[in-house]
Amino acid sequence: MKKTYKIDVDCANCANKMEVAANETAGVKQATVNFMTLKMIVEFEDGADPKTVMPEVLANCKKVEDDCEIFL
């Protein structure tokens, strides 16, 4: 399952850090962050619940970029 989320991030480097952090989150098969459109596309692993996984993605992203935001 793929879902698209609106994000708030200040620079392309920060977006890259968010992408890496999201991809390291359990339950995420692949995450792509597009700084130009301010969107994150997340493909979830089979059986993963997006409502459970996305708060973890946000927490991991905030560890590397504390002023980022993902609108769930």
Tab-separated table of N, CA, C and O in Angstrom:
chain	number	residue	atom	x	y	z
A	1	MET	N	0.840	-1.171	0.000
A	1	MET	CA	0.000	0.000	0.000
A	1	MET	C	0.886	1.234	0.000
A	1	MET	O	1.856	1.314	0.741
A	2	LYS	N	0.557	2.205	-0.856
A	2	LYS	CA	1.275	3.477	-0.915
A	2	LYS	C	0.353	4.594	-0.463
A	2	LYS	O	-0.832	4.599	-0.782
A	3	LYS	N	0.943	5.530	0.271
A	3	LYS	CA	0.189	6.716	0.704
A	3	LYS	C	1.085	7.931	0.521
A	3	LYS	O	2.307	7.845	0.661
A	4	THR	N	0.461	9.066	0.253
A	4	THR	CA	1.181	10.325	0.078
A	4	THR	C	0.829	11.261	1.228
A	4	THR	O	-0.341	11.387	1.587
A	5	TYR	N	1.853	11.885	1.794
A	5	TYR	CA	1.677	12.793	2.926
A	5	TYR	C	2.291	14.147	2.595
A	5	TYR	O	3.348	14.222	1.969
A	6	LYS	N	1.627	15.201	3.039
A	6	LYS	CA	2.173	16.548	2.918
A	6	LYS	C	3.213	16.724	4.025
A	6	LYS	O	2.990	16.283	5.154
A	7	ILE	N	4.330	17.356	3.677
A	7	ILE	CA	5.386	17.588	4.664
A	7	ILE	C	5.737	19.067	4.712
A	7	ILE	O	5.433	19.824	3.786
A	8	ASP	N	6.391	19.456	5.778
A	8	ASP	CA	6.921	20.801	5.918
A	8	ASP	C	8.388	20.648	6.290
A	8	ASP	O	8.708	20.131	7.365
A	9	VAL	N	9.250	21.044	5.365
A	9	VAL	CA	10.689	20.920	5.570
A	9	VAL	C	11.360	22.123	4.911
A	9	VAL	O	10.860	22.660	3.922
A	10	ASP	N	12.481	22.586	5.490
A	10	ASP	CA	13.095	23.845	5.080
A	10	ASP	C	14.043	23.780	3.886
A	10	ASP	O	14.214	24.763	3.198
A	11	CYS	N	14.691	22.639	3.673
A	11	CYS	CA	15.685	22.580	2.603
A	11	CYS	C	15.781	21.174	2.020
A	11	CYS	O	15.305	20.205	2.611
A	12	ALA	N	16.407	21.079	0.861
A	12	ALA	CA	16.543	19.795	0.175
A	12	ALA	C	17.387	18.819	0.991
A	12	ALA	O	17.096	17.615	1.012
A	13	ASN	N	18.416	19.309	1.666
A	13	ASN	CA	19.249	18.436	2.486
A	13	ASN	C	18.435	17.850	3.641
A	13	ASN	O	18.566	16.669	3.972
A	14	CYS	N	17.591	18.661	4.228
A	14	CYS	CA	16.727	18.194	5.314
A	14	CYS	C	15.748	17.142	4.796
A	14	CYS	O	15.470	16.150	5.465
A	15	ALA	N	15.223	17.361	3.599
A	15	ALA	CA	14.310	16.399	2.988
A	15	ALA	C	15.016	15.070	2.768
A	15	ALA	O	14.434	14.001	2.993
A	16	ASN	N	16.272	15.127	2.358
A	16	ASN	CA	17.048	13.904	2.166
A	16	ASN	C	17.232	13.160	3.484
A	16	ASN	O	17.110	11.932	3.535
A	17	LYS	N	17.509	13.881	4.552
A	17	LYS	CA	17.647	13.264	5.873
A	17	LYS	C	16.341	12.600	6.310
A	17	LYS	O	16.348	11.515	6.891
A	18	MET	N	15.222	13.265	6.013
A	18	MET	CA	13.910	12.696	6.348
A	18	MET	C	13.670	11.401	5.570
A	18	MET	O	13.138	10.436	6.114
A	19	GLU	N	14.062	11.402	4.306
A	19	GLU	CA	13.876	10.210	3.470
A	19	GLU	C	14.664	9.030	4.031
A	19	GLU	O	14.148	7.922	4.145
A	20	VAL	N	15.902	9.267	4.407
A	20	VAL	CA	16.738	8.209	4.983
A	20	VAL	C	16.114	7.695	6.280
A	20	VAL	O	16.000	6.480	6.496
A	21	ALA	N	15.690	8.607	7.144
A	21	ALA	CA	15.088	8.218	8.426
A	21	ALA	C	13.808	7.421	8.210
A	21	ALA	O	13.558	6.426	8.896
A	22	ALA	N	12.983	7.839	7.265
A	22	ALA	CA	11.731	7.127	6.983
A	22	ALA	C	12.010	5.721	6.481
A	22	ALA	O	11.337	4.767	6.878
A	23	ASN	N	13.002	5.581	5.620
A	23	ASN	CA	13.337	4.268	5.066
A	23	ASN	C	13.897	3.314	6.112
A	23	ASN	O	13.872	2.105	5.916
A	24	GLU	N	14.406	3.844	7.206
A	24	GLU	CA	14.951	3.002	8.278
A	24	GLU	C	13.884	2.615	9.305
A	24	GLU	O	14.184	1.930	10.273
A	25	THR	N	12.647	3.036	9.101
A	25	THR	CA	11.558	2.766	10.035
A	25	THR	C	10.926	1.411	9.740
A	25	THR	O	10.633	1.095	8.581
A	26	ALA	N	10.701	0.629	10.792
A	26	ALA	CA	10.055	-0.675	10.632
A	26	ALA	C	8.658	-0.489	10.054
A	26	ALA	O	7.915	0.407	10.468
A	27	GLY	N	8.316	-1.309	9.079
A	27	GLY	CA	7.010	-1.239	8.441
A	27	GLY	C	7.011	-0.454	7.147
A	27	GLY	O	6.044	-0.473	6.392
A	28	VAL	N	8.119	0.254	6.866
A	28	VAL	CA	8.237	1.025	5.630
A	28	VAL	C	9.035	0.210	4.625
A	28	VAL	O	10.172	-0.185	4.893
A	29	LYS	N	8.420	-0.041	3.484
A	29	LYS	CA	9.118	-0.747	2.403
A	29	LYS	C	10.004	0.225	1.643
A	29	LYS	O	11.162	-0.054	1.365
A	30	GLN	N	9.426	1.392	1.302
A	30	GLN	CA	10.188	2.431	0.619
A	30	GLN	C	9.519	3.780	0.853
A	30	GLN	O	8.301	3.888	0.796
A	31	ALA	N	10.337	4.782	1.103
A	31	ALA	CA	9.836	6.143	1.269
A	31	ALA	C	10.624	7.070	0.351
A	31	ALA	O	11.834	6.923	0.203
A	32	THR	N	9.913	8.003	-0.264
A	32	THR	CA	10.525	8.993	-1.137
A	32	THR	C	10.022	10.367	-0.717
A	32	THR	O	8.820	10.561	-0.562
A	33	VAL	N	10.948	11.293	-0.535
A	33	VAL	CA	10.587	12.663	-0.180
A	33	VAL	C	10.924	13.568	-1.357
A	33	VAL	O	12.030	13.535	-1.886
A	34	ASN	N	9.944	14.372	-1.768
A	34	ASN	CA	10.148	15.333	-2.839
A	34	ASN	C	10.095	16.730	-2.232
A	34	ASN	O	9.018	17.192	-1.828
A	35	PHE	N	11.251	17.390	-2.180
A	35	PHE	CA	11.327	18.717	-1.577
A	35	PHE	C	10.543	19.751	-2.397
A	35	PHE	O	9.904	20.638	-1.831
A	36	MET	N	10.575	19.622	-3.707
A	36	MET	CA	9.903	20.608	-4.569
A	36	MET	C	8.386	20.618	-4.371
A	36	MET	O	7.766	21.672	-4.387
A	37	THR	N	7.795	19.440	-4.189
A	37	THR	CA	6.341	19.370	-4.012
A	37	THR	C	5.934	19.297	-2.546
A	37	THR	O	4.745	19.329	-2.237
A	38	LEU	N	6.936	19.169	-1.652
A	38	LEU	CA	6.702	19.029	-0.212
A	38	LEU	C	5.784	17.845	0.088
A	38	LEU	O	4.819	17.949	0.833
A	39	LYS	N	6.140	16.701	-0.512
A	39	LYS	CA	5.368	15.480	-0.298
A	39	LYS	C	6.286	14.306	-0.005
A	39	LYS	O	7.414	14.245	-0.474
A	40	MET	N	5.756	13.396	0.811
A	40	MET	CA	6.438	12.142	1.104
A	40	MET	C	5.519	11.021	0.649
A	40	MET	O	4.358	10.970	1.026
A	41	ILE	N	6.067	10.134	-0.182
A	41	ILE	CA	5.324	8.954	-0.627
A	41	ILE	C	5.900	7.765	0.117
A	41	ILE	O	7.107	7.521	0.071
A	42	VAL	N	5.033	7.058	0.826
A	42	VAL	CA	5.472	5.927	1.637
A	42	VAL	C	4.773	4.667	1.142
A	42	VAL	O	3.554	4.628	1.033
A	43	GLU	N	5.584	3.660	0.829
A	43	GLU	CA	5.054	2.336	0.511
A	43	GLU	C	5.295	1.471	1.742
A	43	GLU	O	6.423	1.361	2.220
A	44	PHE	N	4.221	0.903	2.252
A	44	PHE	CA	4.296	0.129	3.484
A	44	PHE	C	4.514	-1.349	3.190
A	44	PHE	O	4.078	-1.860	2.156
A	45	GLU	N	5.187	-2.028	4.109
A	45	GLU	CA	5.370	-3.471	3.997
A	45	GLU	C	4.019	-4.158	4.150
A	45	GLU	O	3.095	-3.611	4.766
A	46	ASP	N	3.898	-5.349	3.579
A	46	ASP	CA	2.655	-6.109	3.691
A	46	ASP	C	2.288	-6.315	5.156
A	46	ASP	O	3.124	-6.704	5.961
A	47	GLY	N	1.053	-6.033	5.495
A	47	GLY	CA	0.562	-6.221	6.851
A	47	GLY	C	0.821	-5.061	7.788
A	47	GLY	O	0.345	-5.055	8.921
A	48	ALA	N	1.588	-4.051	7.343
A	48	ALA	CA	1.876	-2.903	8.203
A	48	ALA	C	0.689	-1.942	8.194
A	48	ALA	O	0.080	-1.694	7.162
A	49	ASP	N	0.363	-1.409	9.366
A	49	ASP	CA	-0.744	-0.462	9.507
A	49	ASP	C	-0.187	0.962	9.433
A	49	ASP	O	0.578	1.371	10.314
A	50	PRO	N	-0.554	1.726	8.394
A	50	PRO	CA	-0.035	3.093	8.266
A	50	PRO	C	-0.289	3.963	9.496
A	50	PRO	O	0.543	4.797	9.842
A	51	LYS	N	-1.401	3.756	10.182
A	51	LYS	CA	-1.710	4.572	11.361
A	51	LYS	C	-0.770	4.276	12.522
A	51	LYS	O	-0.612	5.087	13.421
A	52	THR	N	-0.154	3.104	12.515
A	52	THR	CA	0.822	2.740	13.532
A	52	THR	C	2.231	3.128	13.105
A	52	THR	O	3.035	3.587	13.913
A	53	VAL	N	2.526	2.952	11.825
A	53	VAL	CA	3.881	3.178	11.308
A	53	VAL	C	4.206	4.665	11.193
A	53	VAL	O	5.310	5.094	11.547
A	54	MET	N	3.270	5.476	10.729
A	54	MET	CA	3.579	6.877	10.456
A	54	MET	C	3.985	7.698	11.679
A	54	MET	O	4.872	8.551	11.562
A	55	PRO	N	3.414	7.481	12.864
A	55	PRO	CA	3.950	8.204	14.029
A	55	PRO	C	5.421	7.852	14.296
A	55	PRO	O	6.200	8.717	14.730
A	56	GLU	N	5.805	6.616	14.004
A	56	GLU	CA	7.212	6.218	14.153
A	56	GLU	C	8.081	6.903	13.101
A	56	GLU	O	9.205	7.310	13.386
A	57	VAL	N	7.555	7.004	11.874
A	57	VAL	CA	8.277	7.712	10.811
A	57	VAL	C	8.512	9.164	11.237
A	57	VAL	O	9.626	9.675	11.134
A	58	LEU	N	7.467	9.816	11.740
A	58	LEU	CA	7.601	11.202	12.186
A	58	LEU	C	8.623	11.322	13.309
A	58	LEU	O	9.473	12.217	13.293
A	59	ALA	N	8.574	10.418	14.275
A	59	ALA	CA	9.535	10.459	15.392
A	59	ALA	C	10.966	10.294	14.879
A	59	ALA	O	11.869	11.009	15.323
A	60	ASN	N	11.175	9.371	13.932
A	60	ASN	CA	12.521	9.164	13.381
A	60	ASN	C	12.985	10.377	12.581
A	60	ASN	O	14.158	10.749	12.634
A	61	CYS	N	12.073	10.989	11.833
A	61	CYS	CA	12.432	12.187	11.072
A	61	CYS	C	12.794	13.335	12.002
A	61	CYS	O	13.732	14.082	11.736
A	62	LYS	N	12.075	13.485	13.099
A	62	LYS	CA	12.361	14.564	14.049
A	62	LYS	C	13.706	14.364	14.753
A	62	LYS	O	14.300	15.330	15.230
A	63	LYS	N	14.197	13.119	14.815
A	63	LYS	CA	15.515	12.874	15.401
A	63	LYS	C	16.613	13.493	14.544
A	63	LYS	O	17.631	13.933	15.067
A	64	VAL	N	16.429	13.510	13.224
A	64	VAL	CA	17.457	14.050	12.335
A	64	VAL	C	17.162	15.482	11.902
A	64	VAL	O	18.058	16.213	11.524
A	65	GLU	N	15.898	15.879	11.955
A	65	GLU	CA	15.505	17.231	11.560
A	65	GLU	C	14.335	17.669	12.440
A	65	GLU	O	13.184	17.445	12.108
A	66	ASP	N	14.665	18.271	13.592
A	66	ASP	CA	13.670	18.507	14.627
A	66	ASP	C	12.546	19.475	14.257
A	66	ASP	O	11.492	19.473	14.880
A	67	ASP	N	12.733	20.307	13.223
A	67	ASP	CA	11.659	21.234	12.861
A	67	ASP	C	10.826	20.778	11.662
A	67	ASP	O	10.030	21.534	11.133
A	68	CYS	N	10.992	19.525	11.241
A	68	CYS	CA	10.181	18.998	10.148
A	68	CYS	C	8.789	18.630	10.638
A	68	CYS	O	8.562	18.484	11.833
A	69	GLU	N	7.874	18.482	9.698
A	69	GLU	CA	6.521	18.075	10.048
A	69	GLU	C	5.946	17.203	8.927
A	69	GLU	O	6.214	17.451	7.758
A	70	ILE	N	5.219	16.179	9.329
A	70	ILE	CA	4.493	15.338	8.389
A	70	ILE	C	3.024	15.438	8.801
A	70	ILE	O	2.676	15.202	9.955
A	71	PHE	N	2.187	15.807	7.862
A	71	PHE	CA	0.764	15.968	8.161
A	71	PHE	C	0.057	14.653	7.911
A	71	PHE	O	-0.144	14.248	6.771
A	72	LEU	N	-0.280	13.970	9.005
A	72	LEU	CA	-0.871	12.638	8.921
A	72	LEU	C	-2.358	12.692	8.681
A	72	LEU	O	-3.069	13.484	9.104
